[in-house]
CSV table of C-alpha atoms and ligand atoms in Angstrom, one decimal:
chain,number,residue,atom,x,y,z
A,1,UNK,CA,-41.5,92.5,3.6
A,2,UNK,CA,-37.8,92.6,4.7
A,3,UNK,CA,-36.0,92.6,1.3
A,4,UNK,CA,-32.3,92.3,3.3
A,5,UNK,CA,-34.0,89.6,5.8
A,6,UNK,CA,-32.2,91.3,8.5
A,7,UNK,CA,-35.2,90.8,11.2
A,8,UNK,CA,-35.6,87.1,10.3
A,9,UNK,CA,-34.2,84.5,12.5
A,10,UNK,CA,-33.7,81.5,9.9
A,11,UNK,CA,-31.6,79.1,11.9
A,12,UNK,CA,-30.4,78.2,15.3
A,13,UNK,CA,-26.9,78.0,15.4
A,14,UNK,CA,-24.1,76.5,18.3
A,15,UNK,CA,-21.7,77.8,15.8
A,16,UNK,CA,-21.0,81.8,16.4
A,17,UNK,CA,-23.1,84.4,18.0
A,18,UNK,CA,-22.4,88.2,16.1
A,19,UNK,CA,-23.3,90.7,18.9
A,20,UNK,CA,-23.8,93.6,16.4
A,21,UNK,CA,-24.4,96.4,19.1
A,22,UNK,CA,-21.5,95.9,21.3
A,23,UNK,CA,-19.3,95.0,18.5
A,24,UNK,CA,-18.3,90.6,19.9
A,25,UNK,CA,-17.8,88.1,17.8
A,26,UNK,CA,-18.0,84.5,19.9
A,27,UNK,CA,-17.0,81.4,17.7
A,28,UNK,CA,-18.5,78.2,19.7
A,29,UNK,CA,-17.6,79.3,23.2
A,30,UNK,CA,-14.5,81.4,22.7
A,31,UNK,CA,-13.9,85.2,21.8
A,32,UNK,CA,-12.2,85.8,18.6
A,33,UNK,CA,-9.5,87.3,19.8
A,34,UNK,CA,-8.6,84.7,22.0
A,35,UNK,CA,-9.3,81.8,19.1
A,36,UNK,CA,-6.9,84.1,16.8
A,37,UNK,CA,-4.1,84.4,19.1
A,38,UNK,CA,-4.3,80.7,20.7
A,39,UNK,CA,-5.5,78.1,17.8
A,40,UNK,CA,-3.7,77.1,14.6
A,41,UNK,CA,-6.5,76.8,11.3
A,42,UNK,CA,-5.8,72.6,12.3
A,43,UNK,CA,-7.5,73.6,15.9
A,44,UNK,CA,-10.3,76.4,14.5
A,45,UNK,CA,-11.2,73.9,12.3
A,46,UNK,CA,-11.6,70.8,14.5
A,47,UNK,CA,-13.2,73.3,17.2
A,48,UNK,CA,-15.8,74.0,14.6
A,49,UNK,CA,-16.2,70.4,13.4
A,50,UNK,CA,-16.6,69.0,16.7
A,51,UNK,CA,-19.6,67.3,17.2
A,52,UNK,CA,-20.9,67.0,13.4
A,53,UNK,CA,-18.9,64.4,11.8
A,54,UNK,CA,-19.0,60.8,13.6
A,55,UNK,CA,-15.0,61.0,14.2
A,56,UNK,CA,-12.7,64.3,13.1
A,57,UNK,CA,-9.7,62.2,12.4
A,58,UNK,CA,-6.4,64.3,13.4
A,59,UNK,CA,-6.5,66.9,10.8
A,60,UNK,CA,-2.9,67.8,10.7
A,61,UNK,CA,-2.0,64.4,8.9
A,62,UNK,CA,-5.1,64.3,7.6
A,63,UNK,CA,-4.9,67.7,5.6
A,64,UNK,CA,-1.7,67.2,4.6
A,65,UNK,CA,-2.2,64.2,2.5
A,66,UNK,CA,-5.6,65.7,1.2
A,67,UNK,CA,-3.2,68.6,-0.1
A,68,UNK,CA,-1.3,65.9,-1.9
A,69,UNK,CA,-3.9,64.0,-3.3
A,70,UNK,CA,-6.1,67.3,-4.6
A,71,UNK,CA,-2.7,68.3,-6.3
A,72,UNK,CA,-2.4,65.3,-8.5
A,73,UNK,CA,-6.5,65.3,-9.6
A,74,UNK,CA,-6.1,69.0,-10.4
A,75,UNK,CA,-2.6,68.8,-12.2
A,76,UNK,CA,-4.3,68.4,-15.7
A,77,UNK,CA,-6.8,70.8,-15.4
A,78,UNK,CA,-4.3,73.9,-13.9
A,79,UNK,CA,-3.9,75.0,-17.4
A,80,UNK,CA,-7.6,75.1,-18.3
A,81,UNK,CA,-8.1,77.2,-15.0
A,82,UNK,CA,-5.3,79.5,-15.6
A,83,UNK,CA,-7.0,82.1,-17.9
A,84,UNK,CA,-9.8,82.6,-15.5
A,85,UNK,CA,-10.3,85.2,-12.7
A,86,UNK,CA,-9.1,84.2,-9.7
A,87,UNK,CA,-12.6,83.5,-7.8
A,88,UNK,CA,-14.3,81.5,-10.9
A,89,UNK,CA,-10.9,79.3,-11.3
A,90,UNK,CA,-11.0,78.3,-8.0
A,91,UNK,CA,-15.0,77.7,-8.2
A,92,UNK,CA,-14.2,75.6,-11.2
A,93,UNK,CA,-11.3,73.5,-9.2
A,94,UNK,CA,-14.0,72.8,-6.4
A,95,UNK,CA,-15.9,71.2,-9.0
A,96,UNK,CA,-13.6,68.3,-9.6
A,97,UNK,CA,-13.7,67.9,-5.5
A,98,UNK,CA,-16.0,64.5,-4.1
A,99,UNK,CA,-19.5,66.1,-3.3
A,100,UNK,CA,-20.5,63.8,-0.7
A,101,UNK,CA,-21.0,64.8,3.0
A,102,UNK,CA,-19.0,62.4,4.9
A,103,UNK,CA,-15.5,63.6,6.5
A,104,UNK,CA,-13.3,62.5,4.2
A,105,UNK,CA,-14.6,65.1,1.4
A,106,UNK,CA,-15.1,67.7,3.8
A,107,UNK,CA,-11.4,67.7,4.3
A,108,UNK,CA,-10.7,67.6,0.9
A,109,UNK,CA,-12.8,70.4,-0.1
A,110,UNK,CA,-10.2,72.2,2.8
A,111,UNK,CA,-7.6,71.3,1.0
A,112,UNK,CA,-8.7,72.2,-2.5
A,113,UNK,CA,-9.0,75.5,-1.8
A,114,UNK,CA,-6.0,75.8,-0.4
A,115,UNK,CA,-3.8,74.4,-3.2
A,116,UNK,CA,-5.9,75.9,-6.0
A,117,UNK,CA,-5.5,79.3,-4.7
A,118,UNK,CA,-2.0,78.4,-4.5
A,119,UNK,CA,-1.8,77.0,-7.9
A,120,UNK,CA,-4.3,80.1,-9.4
A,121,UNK,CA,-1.3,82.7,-8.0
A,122,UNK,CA,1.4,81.0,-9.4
A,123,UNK,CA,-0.1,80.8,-12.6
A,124,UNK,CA,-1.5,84.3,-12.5
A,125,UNK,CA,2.3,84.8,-11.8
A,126,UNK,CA,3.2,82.9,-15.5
A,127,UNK,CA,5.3,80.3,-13.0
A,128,UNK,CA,4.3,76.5,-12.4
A,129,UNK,CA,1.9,75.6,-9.5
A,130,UNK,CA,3.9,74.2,-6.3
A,131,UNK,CA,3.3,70.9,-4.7
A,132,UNK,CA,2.5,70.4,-1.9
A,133,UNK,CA,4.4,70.2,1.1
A,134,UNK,CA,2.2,67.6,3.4
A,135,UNK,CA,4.4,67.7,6.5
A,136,UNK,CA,3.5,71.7,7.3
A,137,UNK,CA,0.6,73.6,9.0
A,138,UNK,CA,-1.9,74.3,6.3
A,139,UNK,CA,-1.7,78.1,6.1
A,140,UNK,CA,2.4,77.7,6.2
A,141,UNK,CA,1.6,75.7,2.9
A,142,UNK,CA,-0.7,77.8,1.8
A,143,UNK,CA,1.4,80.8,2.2
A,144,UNK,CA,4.5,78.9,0.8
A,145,UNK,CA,2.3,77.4,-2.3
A,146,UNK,CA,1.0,81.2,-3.3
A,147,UNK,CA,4.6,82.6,-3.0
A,148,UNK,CA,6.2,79.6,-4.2
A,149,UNK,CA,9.0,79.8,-1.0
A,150,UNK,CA,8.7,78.9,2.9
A,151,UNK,CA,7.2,81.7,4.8
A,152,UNK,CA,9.0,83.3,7.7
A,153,UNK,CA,7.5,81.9,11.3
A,154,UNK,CA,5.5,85.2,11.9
A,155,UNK,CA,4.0,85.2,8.2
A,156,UNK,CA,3.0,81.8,8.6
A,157,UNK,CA,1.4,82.5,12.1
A,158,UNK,CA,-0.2,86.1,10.5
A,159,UNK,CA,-2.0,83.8,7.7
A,160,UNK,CA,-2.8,81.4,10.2
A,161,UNK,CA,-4.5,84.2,12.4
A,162,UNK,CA,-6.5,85.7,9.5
A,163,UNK,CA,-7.6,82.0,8.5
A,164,UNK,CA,-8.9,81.8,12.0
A,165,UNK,CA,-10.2,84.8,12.4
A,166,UNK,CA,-12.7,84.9,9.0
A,167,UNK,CA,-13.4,81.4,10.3
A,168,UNK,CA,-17.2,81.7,10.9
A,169,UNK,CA,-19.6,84.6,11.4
A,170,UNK,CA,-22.8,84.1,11.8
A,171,UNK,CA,-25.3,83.7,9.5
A,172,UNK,CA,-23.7,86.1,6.5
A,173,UNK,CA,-25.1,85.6,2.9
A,174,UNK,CA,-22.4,83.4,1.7
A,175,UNK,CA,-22.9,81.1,4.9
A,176,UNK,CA,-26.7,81.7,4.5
A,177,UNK,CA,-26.8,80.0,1.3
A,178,UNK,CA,-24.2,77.3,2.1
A,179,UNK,CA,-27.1,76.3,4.4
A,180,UNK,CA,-29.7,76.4,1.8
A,181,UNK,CA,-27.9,74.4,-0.7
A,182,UNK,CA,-27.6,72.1,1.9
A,183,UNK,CA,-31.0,72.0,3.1
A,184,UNK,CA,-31.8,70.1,-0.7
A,185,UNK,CA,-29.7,66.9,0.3
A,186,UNK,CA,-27.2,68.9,-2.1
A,187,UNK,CA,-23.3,67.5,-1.3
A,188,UNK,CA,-21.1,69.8,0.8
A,189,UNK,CA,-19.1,70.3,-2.5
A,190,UNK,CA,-22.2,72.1,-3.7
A,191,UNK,CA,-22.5,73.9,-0.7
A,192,UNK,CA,-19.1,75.0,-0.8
A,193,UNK,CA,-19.4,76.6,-4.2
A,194,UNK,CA,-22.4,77.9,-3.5
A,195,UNK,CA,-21.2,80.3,-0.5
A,196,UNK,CA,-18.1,81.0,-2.8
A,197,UNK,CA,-20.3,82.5,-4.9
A,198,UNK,CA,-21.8,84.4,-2.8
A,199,UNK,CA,-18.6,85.6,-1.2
A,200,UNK,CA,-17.4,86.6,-4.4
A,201,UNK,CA,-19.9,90.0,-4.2
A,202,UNK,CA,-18.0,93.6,-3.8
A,203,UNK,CA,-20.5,93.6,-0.6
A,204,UNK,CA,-19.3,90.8,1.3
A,205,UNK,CA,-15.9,89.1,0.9
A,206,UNK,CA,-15.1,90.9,-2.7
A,207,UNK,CA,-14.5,94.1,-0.8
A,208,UNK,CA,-10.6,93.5,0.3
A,209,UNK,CA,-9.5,94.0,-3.6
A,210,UNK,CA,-11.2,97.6,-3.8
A,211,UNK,CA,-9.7,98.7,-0.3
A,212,UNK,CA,-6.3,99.1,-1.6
A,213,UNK,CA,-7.5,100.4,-5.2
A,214,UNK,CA,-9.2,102.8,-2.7
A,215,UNK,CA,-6.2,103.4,-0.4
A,216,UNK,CA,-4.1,103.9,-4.0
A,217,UNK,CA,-6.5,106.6,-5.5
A,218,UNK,CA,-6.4,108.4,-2.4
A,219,UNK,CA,-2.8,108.3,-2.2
A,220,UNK,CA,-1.8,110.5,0.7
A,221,UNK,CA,-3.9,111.1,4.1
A,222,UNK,CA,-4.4,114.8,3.1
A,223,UNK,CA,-5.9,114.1,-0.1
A,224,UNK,CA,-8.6,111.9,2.0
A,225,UNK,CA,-11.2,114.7,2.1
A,226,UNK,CA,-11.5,115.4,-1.2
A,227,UNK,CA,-11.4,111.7,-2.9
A,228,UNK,CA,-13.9,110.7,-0.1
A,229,UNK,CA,-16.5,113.5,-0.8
A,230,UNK,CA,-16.4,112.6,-4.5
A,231,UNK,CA,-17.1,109.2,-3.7
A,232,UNK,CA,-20.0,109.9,-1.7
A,233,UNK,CA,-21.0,113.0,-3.6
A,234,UNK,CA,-21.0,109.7,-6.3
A,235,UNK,CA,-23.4,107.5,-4.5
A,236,UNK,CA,-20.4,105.2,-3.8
A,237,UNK,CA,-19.7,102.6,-0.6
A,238,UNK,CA,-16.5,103.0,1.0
A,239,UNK,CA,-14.9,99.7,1.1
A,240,UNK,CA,-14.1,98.3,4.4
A,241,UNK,CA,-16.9,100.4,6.1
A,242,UNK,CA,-20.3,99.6,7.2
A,243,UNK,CA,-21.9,95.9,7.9
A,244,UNK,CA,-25.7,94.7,8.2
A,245,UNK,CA,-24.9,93.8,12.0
A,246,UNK,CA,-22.3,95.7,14.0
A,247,UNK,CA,-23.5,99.0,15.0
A,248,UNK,CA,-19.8,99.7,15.8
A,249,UNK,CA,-16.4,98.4,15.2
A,250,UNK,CA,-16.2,95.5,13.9
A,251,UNK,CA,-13.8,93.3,16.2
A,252,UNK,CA,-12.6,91.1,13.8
A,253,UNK,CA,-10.8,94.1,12.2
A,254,UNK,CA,-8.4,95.2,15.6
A,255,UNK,CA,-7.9,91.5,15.5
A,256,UNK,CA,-6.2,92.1,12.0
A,257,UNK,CA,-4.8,95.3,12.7
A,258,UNK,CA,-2.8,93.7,15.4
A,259,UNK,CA,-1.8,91.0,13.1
A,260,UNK,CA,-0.3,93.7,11.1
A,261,UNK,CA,1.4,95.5,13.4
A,262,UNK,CA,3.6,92.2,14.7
A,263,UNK,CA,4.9,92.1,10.6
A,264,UNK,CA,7.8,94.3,9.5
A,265,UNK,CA,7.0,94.6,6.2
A,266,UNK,CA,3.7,96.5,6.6
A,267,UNK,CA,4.6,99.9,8.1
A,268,UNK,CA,4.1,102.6,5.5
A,269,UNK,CA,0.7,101.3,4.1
A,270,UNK,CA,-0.3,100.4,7.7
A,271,UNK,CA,0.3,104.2,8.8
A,272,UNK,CA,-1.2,105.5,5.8
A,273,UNK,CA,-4.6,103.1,6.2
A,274,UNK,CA,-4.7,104.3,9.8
A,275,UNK,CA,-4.7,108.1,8.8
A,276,UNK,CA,-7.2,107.5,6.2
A,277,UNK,CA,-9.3,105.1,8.1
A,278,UNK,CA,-9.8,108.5,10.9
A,279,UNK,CA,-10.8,110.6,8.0
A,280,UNK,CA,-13.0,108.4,6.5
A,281,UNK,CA,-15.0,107.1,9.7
A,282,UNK,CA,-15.1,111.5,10.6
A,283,UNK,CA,-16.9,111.6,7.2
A,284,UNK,CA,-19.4,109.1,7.6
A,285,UNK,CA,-20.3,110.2,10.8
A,286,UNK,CA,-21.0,113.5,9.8
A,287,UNK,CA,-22.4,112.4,6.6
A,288,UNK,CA,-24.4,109.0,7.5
A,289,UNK,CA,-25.5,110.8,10.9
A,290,UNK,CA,-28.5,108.2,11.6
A,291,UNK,CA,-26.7,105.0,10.4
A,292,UNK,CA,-23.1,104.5,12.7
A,293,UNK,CA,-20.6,102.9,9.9
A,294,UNK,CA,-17.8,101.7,11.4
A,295,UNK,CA,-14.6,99.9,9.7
A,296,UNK,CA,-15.6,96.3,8.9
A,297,UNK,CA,-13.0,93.0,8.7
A,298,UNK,CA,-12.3,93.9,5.1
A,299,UNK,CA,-10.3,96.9,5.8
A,300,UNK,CA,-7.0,95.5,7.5
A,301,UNK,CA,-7.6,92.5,5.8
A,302,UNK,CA,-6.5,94.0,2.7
A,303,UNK,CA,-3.3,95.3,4.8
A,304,UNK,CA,-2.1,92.1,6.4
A,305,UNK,CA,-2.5,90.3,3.0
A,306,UNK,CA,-0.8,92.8,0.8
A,307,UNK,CA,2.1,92.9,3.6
A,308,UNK,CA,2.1,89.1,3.1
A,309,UNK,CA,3.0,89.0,-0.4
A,310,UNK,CA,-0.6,87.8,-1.6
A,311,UNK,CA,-1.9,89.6,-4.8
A,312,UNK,CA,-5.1,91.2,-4.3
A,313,UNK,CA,-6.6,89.9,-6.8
A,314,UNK,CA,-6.4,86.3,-4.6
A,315,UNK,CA,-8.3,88.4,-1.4
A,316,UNK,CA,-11.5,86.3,-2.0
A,317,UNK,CA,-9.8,83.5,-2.6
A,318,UNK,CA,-8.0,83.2,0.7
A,319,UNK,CA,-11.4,84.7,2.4
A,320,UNK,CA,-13.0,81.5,0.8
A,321,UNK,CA,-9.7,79.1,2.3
A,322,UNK,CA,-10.8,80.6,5.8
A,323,UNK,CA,-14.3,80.4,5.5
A,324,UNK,CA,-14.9,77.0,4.2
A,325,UNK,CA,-14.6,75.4,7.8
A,326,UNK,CA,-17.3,77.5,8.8
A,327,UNK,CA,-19.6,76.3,6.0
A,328,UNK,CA,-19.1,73.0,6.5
A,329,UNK,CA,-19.7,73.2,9.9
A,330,UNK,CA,-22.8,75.2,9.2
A,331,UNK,CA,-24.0,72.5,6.5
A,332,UNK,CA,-23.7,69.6,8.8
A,333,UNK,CA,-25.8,72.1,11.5
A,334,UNK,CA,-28.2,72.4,9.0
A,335,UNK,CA,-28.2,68.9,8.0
A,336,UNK,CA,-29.6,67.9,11.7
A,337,UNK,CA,-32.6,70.0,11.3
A,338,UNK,CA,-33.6,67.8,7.9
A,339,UNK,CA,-35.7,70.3,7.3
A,340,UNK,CA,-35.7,72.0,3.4
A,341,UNK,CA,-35.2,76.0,3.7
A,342,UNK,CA,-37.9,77.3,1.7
A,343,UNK,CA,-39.3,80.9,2.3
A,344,UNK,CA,-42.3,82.7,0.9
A,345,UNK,CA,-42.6,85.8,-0.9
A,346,UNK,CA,-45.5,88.1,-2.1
A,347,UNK,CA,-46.3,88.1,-5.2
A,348,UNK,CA,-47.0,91.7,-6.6
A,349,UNK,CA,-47.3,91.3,-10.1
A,350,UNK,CA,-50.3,91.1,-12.6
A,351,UNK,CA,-52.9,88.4,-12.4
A,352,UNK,CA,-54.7,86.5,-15.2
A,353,UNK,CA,-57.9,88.8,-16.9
A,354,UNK,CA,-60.5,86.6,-15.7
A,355,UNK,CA,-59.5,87.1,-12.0
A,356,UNK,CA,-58.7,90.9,-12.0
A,357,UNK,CA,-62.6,90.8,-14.0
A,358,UNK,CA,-63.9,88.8,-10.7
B,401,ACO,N1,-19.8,103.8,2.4
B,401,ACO,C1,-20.7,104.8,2.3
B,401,ACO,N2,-22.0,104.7,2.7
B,401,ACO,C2,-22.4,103.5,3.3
B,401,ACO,C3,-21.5,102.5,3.5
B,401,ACO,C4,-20.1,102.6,3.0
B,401,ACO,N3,-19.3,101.7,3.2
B,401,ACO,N4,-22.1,101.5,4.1
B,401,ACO,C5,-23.4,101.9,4.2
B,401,ACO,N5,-23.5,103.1,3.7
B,401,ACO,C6,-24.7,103.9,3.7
B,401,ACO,C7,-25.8,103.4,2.8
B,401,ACO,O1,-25.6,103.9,1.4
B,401,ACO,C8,-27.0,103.9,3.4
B,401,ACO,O2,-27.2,105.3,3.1
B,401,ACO,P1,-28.6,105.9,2.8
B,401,ACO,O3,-29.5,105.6,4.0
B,401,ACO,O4,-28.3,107.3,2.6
B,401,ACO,O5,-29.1,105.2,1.5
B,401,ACO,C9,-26.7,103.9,4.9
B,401,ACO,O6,-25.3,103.9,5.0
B,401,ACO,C10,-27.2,102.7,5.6
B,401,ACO,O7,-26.8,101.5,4.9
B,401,ACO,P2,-27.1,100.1,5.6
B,401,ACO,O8,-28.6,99.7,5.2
B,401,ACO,O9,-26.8,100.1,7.0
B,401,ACO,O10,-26.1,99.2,4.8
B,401,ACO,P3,-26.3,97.7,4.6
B,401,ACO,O11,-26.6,97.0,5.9
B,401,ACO,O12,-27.2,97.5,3.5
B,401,ACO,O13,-24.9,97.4,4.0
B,401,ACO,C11,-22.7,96.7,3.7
B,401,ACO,C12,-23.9,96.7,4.7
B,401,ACO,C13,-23.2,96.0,2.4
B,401,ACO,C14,-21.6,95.9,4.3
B,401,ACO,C15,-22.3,98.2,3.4
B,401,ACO,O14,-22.0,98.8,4.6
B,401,ACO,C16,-21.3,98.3,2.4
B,401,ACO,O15,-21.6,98.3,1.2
B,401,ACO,N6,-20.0,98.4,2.8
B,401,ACO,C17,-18.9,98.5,1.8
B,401,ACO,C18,-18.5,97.1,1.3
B,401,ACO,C19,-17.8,96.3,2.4
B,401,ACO,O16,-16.9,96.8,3.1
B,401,ACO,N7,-18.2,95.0,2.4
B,401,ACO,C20,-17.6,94.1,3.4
B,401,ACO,C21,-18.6,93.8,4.5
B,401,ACO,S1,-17.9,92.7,5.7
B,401,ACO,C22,-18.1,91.2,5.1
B,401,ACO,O17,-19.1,90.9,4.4
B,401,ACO,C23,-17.1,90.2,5.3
């Protein structure tokens, strides 16, 4: 029995290969360094896509109107959503979105995310959700929707690169289930919120939000030591450290920390996160000696989008606004093997009288 399935191969996938022990990450043929530095979310998306709809239509335009068009259906519903946390308002907004499979809803679900995530800060804010601007880049819109003005060119590329860079990954839990949901003939909308769900979790794409309460109760690089051996001494997980697969750094997060670093605004918390990151990987080591724990995605994650602006209450939501090409991609994938995903277990519990008798 492998409780955390981590030996099981459960699908074959042209989609991204995690090379856990030398710390890669290839998304459909290209490193992810490379895809986060050369491709808007427009070209990640239809690099992913390629191949599982009949025709990818060109998803500039195409998004742009979606945006629109997902802003008046959800206009009388923001109010209703508004008292929710973020995550479970923007599960809710999915729910209004087509769940069919064809391309048409795959885009909108795109573009629902993005404009309820927008419309979710603004109201978290106590201000009116922004429309829309179709003419923009989607994470330019995105950006300019949660802040309610026009990033500068470098934000907008910054969100663009984190959107591209959470993109896919394998087959993680939230993706994982995406694929299961799907596997029933469920819609992609179900699949959608289904892997939001999952994503939601402290232990996969919750964890950005508790970096910086983290990084806040520490306060000042030498008060790491003690605040980290309390944690531990605790039974607590350091957010931002460890993952199921790499067995060193993760590359996603030099990616992001080099995202950072081209922003202005994000010097003194990104020279404070450095400092503690050194303590905190010297005390895992020396603590965790068997089990190498590295800094994960989350970590400078949480630095890029606090230096954007973004609250960090939002972090899964924008996690979710990157992710969701993945998932689709990953649903139609799973779609082509029309075969239902359905595994066993062992059942350890008590049996009837008359057969423990026998
Ligand atoms: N802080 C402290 N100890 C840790 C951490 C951590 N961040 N991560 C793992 N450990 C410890 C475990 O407690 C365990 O200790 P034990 O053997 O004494 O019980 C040991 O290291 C081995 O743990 P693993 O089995 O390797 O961990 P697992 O694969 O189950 O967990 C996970 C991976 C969930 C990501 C874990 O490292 C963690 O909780 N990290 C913090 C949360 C986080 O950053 N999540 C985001 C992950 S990236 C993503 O999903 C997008």
């Amino acid at each position: 029995m492998d409780a955390g399935l981590e030996k099981v191969v459960a699908a074959e996938t042209v989609l991204s290969d995690v090379q856990g022990a030398e710390g890669r990450l290839i998304i459909r043929g290209k490193d992810v360094d490379t895809l986060a530095r050369e491709f808007t979310f427009e070209q990640a998306a239809s690099h992913l896509w390629a191949g599982f709809f009949d025709a990818t239509p060109e998803l500039r335009t195409a998004l742009g109107e979606a945006r629109v068009k997902a802003f008046e259906r959800m206009k009388q519903d923001f109010a209703r959503l508004a008292p929710l946390p973020e995550v479970d308002a923007l599960r809710a907004a999915l729910s209004l979105a087509p769940d069919r499979h064809d391309v048409a809803a795959a885009i909108d679900l795109v573009a629902t995310m993005a404009v309820a995530t927008g419309a979710i800060a603004q109201m978290k804010a106590g201000r009116t959700p922004v429309a829309p601007d179709a003419s923009t880049l989607h994470g330019t819109d995105l950006l300019r929707m949660i802040r309610g003005e026009a990033p500068s060119t470098e934000e907008a590329r910054a969100l663009d690169a984190y959107l591209v860079t959470i993109s896919d990954h394998g087959l993680n839990a939230s993706t994982f289930v995406a694929r299961c949901v799907a596997s029933t003939r469920a819609g992609l909308g179900s699949a959608v919120i289904a892997g939001l769900s999952a994503l939601k979790g402290p232990l996969h794409g919750g964890a950005p939000g508790p970096v910086l309460d983290m990084l806040d109760g520490i306060g000042a690089a030498d008060r790491a030591e003690g605040w980290i051996r309390n944690a531990l001494d605790r039974g607590e997980r350091l957010m931002g450290f460890g993952h199921r697969v790499y067995r060193t750094r993760d590359p996603r997060a030099d990616v992001l920390k080099s995202v950072v670093n081209s922003l202005p605004t994000s010097s003194g918390r990104l020279a404070l996160a450095q400092a503690i990151e050194g303590r905190i990987l010297q005390k895992l080591a020396a603590e965790k000696p068997d089990r190498k724990l590295d800094t994960n995605v989350e970590y400078y994650t949480a630095i890029l989008l606090e230096a954007l602006g973004i609250p960090r209450g939002l972090f899964t939501c924008l996690f979710g606004c990157g992710r969701v090409t993945g998932w689709i991609a990953h649903v139609r994938e799973q779609l082509g093997t029309g075969r239902l995903v359905r595994p066993a277990s062992t059942y350890v519990g008590p049996m009837p009288a008359d057969s423990v008798a026998a």
